[in-house]
JSON list of C-alpha atoms in Angstrom, two decimals:
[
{"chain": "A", "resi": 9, "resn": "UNK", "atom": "CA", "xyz": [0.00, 0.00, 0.00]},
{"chain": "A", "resi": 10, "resn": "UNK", "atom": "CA", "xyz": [1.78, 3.30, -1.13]},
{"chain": "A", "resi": 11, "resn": "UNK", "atom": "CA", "xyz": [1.69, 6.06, 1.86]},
{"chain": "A", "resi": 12, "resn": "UNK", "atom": "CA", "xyz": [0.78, 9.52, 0.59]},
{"chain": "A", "resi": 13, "resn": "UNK", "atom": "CA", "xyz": [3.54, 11.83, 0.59]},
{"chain": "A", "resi": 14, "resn": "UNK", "atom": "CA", "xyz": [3.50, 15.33, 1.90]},
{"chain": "A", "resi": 15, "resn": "UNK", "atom": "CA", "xyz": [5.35, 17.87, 0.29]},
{"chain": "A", "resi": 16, "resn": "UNK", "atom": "CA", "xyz": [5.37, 21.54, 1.59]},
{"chain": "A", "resi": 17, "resn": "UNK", "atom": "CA", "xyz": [3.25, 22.67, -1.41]},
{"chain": "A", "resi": 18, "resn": "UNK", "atom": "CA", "xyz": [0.31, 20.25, -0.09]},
{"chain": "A", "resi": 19, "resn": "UNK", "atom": "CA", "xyz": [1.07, 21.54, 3.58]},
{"chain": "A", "resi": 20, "resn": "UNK", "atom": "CA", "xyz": [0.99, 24.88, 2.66]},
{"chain": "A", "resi": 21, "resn": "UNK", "atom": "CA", "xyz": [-2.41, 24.92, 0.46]},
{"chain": "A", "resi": 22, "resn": "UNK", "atom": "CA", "xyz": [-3.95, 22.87, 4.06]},
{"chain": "A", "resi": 23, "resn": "UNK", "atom": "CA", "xyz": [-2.80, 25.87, 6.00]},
{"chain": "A", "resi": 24, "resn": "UNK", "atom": "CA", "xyz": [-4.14, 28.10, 3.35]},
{"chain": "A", "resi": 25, "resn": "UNK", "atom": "CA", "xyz": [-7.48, 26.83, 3.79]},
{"chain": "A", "resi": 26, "resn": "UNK", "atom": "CA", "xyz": [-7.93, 26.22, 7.25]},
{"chain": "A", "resi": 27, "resn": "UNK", "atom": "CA", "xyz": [-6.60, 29.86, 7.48]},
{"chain": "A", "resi": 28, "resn": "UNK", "atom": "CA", "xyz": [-9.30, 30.93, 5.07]},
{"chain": "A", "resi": 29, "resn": "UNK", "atom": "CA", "xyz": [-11.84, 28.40, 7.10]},
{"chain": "A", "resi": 30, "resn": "UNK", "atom": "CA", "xyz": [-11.36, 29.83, 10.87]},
{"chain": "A", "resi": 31, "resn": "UNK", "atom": "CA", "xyz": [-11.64, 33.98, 8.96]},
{"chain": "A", "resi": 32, "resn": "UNK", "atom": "CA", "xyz": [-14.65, 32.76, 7.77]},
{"chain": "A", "resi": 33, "resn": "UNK", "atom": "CA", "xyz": [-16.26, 31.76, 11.47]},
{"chain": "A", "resi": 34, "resn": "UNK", "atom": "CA", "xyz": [-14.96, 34.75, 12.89]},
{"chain": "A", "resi": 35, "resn": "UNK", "atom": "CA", "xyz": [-16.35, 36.87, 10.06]},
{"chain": "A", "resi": 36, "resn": "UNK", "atom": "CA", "xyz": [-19.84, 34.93, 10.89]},
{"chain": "A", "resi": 37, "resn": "UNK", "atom": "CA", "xyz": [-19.48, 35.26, 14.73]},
{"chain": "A", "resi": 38, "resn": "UNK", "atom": "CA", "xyz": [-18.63, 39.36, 14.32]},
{"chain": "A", "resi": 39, "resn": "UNK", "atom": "CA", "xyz": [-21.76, 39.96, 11.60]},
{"chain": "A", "resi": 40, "resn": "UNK", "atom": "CA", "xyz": [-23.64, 38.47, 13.61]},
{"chain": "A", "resi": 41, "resn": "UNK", "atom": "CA", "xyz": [-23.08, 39.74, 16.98]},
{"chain": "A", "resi": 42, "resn": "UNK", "atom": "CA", "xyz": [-22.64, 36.77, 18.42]},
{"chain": "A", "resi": 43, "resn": "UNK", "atom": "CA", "xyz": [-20.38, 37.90, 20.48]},
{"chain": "A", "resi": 44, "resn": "UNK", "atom": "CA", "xyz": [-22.01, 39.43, 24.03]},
{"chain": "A", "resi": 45, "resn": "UNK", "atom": "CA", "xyz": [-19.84, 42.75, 24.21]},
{"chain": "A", "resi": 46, "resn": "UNK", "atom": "CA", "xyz": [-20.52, 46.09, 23.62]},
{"chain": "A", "resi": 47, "resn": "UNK", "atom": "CA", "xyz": [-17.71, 47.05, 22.03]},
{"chain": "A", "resi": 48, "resn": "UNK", "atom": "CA", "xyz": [-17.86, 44.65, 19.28]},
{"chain": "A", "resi": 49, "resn": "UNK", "atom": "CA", "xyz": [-21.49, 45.39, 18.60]},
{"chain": "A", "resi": 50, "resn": "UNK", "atom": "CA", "xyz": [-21.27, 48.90, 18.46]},
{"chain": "A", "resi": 51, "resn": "UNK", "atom": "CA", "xyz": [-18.39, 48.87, 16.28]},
{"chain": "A", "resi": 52, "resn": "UNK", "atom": "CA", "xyz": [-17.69, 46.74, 12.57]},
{"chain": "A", "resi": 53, "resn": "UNK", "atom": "CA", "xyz": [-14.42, 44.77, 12.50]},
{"chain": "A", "resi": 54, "resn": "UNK", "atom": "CA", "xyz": [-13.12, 43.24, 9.14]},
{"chain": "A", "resi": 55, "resn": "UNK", "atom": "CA", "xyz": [-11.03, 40.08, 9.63]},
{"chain": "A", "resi": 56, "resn": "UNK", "atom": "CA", "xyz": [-8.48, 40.45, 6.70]},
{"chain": "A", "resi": 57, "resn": "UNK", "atom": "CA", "xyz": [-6.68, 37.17, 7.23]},
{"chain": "A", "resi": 58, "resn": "UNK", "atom": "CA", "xyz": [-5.32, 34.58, 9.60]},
{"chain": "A", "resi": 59, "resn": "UNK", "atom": "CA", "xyz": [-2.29, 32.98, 9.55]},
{"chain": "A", "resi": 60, "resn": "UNK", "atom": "CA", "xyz": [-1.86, 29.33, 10.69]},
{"chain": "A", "resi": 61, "resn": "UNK", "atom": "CA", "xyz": [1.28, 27.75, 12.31]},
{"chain": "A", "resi": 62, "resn": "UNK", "atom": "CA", "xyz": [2.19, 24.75, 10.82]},
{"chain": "A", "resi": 63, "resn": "UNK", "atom": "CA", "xyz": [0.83, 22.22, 13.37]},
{"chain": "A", "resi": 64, "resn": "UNK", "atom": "CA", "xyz": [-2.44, 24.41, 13.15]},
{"chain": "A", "resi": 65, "resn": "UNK", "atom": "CA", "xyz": [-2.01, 25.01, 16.98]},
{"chain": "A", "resi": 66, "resn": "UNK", "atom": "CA", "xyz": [-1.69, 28.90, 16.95]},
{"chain": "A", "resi": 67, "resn": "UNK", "atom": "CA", "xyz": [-3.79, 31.25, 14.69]},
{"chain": "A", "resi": 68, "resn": "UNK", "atom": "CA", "xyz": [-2.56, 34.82, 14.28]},
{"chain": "A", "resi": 69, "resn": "UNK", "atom": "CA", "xyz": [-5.87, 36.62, 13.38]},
{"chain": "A", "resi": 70, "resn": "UNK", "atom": "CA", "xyz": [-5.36, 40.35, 11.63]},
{"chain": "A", "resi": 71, "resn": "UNK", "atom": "CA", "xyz": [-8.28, 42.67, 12.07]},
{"chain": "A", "resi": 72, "resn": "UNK", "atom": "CA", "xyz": [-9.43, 45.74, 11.02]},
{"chain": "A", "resi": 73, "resn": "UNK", "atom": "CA", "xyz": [-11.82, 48.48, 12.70]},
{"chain": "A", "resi": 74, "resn": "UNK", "atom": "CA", "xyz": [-14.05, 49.66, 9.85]},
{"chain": "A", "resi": 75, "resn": "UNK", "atom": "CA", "xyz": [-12.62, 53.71, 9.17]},
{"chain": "A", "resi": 76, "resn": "UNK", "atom": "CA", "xyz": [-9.83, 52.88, 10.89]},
{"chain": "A", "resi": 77, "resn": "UNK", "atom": "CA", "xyz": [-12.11, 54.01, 15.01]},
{"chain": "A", "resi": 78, "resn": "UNK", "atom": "CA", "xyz": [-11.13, 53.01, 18.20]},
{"chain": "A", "resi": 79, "resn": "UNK", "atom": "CA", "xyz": [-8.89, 50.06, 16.76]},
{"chain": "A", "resi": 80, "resn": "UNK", "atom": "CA", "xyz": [-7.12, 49.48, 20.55]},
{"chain": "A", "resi": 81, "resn": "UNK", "atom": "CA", "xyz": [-10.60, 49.29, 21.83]},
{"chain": "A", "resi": 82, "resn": "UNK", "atom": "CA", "xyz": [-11.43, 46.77, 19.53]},
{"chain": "A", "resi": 83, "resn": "UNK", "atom": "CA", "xyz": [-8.55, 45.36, 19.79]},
{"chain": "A", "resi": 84, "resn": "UNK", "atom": "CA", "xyz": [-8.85, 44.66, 23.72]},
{"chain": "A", "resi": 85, "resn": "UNK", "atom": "CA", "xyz": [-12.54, 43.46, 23.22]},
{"chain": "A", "resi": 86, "resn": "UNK", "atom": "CA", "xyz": [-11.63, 40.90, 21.05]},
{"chain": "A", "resi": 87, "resn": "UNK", "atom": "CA", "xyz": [-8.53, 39.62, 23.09]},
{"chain": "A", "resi": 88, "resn": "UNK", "atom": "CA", "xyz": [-10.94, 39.47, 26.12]},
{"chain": "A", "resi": 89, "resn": "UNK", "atom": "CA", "xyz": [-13.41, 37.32, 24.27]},
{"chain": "A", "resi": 90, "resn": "UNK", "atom": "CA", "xyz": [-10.58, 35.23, 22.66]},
{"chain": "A", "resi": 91, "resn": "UNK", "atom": "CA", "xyz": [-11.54, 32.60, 24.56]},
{"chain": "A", "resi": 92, "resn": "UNK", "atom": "CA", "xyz": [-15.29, 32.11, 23.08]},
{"chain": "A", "resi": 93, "resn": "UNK", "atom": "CA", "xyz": [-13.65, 32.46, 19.44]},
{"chain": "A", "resi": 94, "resn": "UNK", "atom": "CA", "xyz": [-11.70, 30.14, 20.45]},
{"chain": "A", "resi": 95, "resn": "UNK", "atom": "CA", "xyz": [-14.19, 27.75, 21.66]},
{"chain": "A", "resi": 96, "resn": "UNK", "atom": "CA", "xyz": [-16.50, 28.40, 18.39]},
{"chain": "A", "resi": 97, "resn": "UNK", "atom": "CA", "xyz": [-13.74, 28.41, 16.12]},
{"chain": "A", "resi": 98, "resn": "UNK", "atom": "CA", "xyz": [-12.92, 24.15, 17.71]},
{"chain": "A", "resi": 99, "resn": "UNK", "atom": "CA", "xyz": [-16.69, 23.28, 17.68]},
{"chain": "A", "resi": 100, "resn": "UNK", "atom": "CA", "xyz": [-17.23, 24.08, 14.10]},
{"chain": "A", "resi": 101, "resn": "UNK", "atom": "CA", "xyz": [-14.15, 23.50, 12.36]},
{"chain": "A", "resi": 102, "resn": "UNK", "atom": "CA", "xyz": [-13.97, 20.02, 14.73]},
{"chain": "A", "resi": 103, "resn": "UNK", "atom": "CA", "xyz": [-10.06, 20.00, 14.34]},
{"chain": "A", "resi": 104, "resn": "UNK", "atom": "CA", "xyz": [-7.95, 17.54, 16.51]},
{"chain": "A", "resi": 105, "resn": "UNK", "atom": "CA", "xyz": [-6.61, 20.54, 17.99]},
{"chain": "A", "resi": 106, "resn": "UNK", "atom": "CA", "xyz": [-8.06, 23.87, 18.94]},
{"chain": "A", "resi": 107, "resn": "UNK", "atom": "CA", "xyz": [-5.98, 26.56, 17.74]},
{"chain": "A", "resi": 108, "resn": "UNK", "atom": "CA", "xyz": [-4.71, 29.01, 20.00]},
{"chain": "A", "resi": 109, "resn": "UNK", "atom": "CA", "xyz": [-5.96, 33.01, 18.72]},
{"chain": "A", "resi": 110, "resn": "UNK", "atom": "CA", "xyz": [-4.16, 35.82, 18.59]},
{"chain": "A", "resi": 111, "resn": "UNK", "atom": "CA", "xyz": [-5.58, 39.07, 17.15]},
{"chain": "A", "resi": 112, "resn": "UNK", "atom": "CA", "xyz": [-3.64, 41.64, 15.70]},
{"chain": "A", "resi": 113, "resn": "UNK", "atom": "CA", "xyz": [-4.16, 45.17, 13.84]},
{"chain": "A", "resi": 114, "resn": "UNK", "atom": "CA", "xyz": [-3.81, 44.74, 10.30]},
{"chain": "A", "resi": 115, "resn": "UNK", "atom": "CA", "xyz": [-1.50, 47.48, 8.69]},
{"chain": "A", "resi": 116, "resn": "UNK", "atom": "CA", "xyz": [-1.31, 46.38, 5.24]},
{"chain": "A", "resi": 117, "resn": "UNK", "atom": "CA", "xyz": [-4.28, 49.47, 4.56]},
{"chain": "A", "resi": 118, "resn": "UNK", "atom": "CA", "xyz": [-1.90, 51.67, 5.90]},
{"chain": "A", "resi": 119, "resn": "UNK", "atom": "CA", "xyz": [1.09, 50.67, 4.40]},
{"chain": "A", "resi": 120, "resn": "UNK", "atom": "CA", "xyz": [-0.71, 50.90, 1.11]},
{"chain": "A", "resi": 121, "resn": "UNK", "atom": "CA", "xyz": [-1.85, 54.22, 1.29]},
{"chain": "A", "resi": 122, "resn": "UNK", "atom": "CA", "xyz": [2.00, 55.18, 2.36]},
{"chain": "A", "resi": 123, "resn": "UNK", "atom": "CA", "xyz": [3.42, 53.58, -0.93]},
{"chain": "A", "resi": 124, "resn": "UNK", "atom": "CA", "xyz": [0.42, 55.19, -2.64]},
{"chain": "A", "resi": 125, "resn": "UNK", "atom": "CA", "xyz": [1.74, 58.69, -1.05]},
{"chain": "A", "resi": 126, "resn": "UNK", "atom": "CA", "xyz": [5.13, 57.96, -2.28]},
{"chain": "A", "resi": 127, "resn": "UNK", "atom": "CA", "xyz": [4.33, 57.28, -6.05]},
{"chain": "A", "resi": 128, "resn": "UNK", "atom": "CA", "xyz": [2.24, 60.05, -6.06]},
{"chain": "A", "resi": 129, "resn": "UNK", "atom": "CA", "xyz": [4.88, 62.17, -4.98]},
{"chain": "A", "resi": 130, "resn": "UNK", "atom": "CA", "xyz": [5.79, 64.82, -7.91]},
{"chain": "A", "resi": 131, "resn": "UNK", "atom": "CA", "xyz": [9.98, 63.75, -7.93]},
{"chain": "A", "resi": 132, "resn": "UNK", "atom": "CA", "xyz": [8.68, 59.87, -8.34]},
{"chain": "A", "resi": 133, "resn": "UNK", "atom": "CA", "xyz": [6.19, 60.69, -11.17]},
{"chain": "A", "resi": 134, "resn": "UNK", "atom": "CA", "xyz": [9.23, 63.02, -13.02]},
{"chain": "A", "resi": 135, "resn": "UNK", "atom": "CA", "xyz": [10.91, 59.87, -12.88]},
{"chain": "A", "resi": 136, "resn": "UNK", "atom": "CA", "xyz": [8.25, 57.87, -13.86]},
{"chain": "A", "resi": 137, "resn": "UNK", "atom": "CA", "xyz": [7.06, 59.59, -17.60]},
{"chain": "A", "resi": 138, "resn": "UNK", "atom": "CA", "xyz": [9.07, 57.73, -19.62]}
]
């Protein structure tokens, strides 16, 4: 009986997608306000993307405060309800393992917007013309 070999592509595309699988939930959990806190229902928080270790233990979730409000309060609310996503996160994705969240501000808007800044600078677009 040949034994299926694992190569770091096939690893990779498995973190992918339980990556993309727990953002999903959390997306679900935050629309919905299933989460008891005021903070969290009186404000809209994107999750942009989560990151899985490789033994899918640890989960490092980026969020973002819609307009950019209040993002440490938001931040705070969701660390002290990490342990219900956590909880929600096991029950429906029924891994071996419950991963382990940690929630972080996304800055990838930011940086954007910097390098955006930059280009449109007047001595990079002289450059630029040709």
């Amino acid at each position: 009986m040949a034994k299926f070999q694992t190569t770091p592509e096939t690893r990779s595309v498995r973190l992918l997608k339980v990556g993309e699988q727990v953002r999903h939930i959390l997306s679900e959990l935050l629309t919905r306000q299933e989460v008891h806190d005021d903070v969290l229902s009186a404000h809209s928080v994107s999750v942009t993307e989560v990151r899985m270790s490789p033994d899918l233990r640890h989960a490092t979730v980026f969020v973002k405060a819609l307009l950019g409000k209040d993002e440490e309060v938001v931040l705070k609310a969701l660390r002290t309800n990490t342990a219900y996503f956590q909880r929600e996160v096991a029950q429906r994705l029924r891994l071996k393992y419950a991963a382990k969240l940690k929630f972080l501000p996304d800055e990838s808007f930011d940086e954007a917007s910097r390098i955006e800044r930059l280009l449109s600078d007047p001595k990079v677009l002289r450059d630029l013309e040709d």
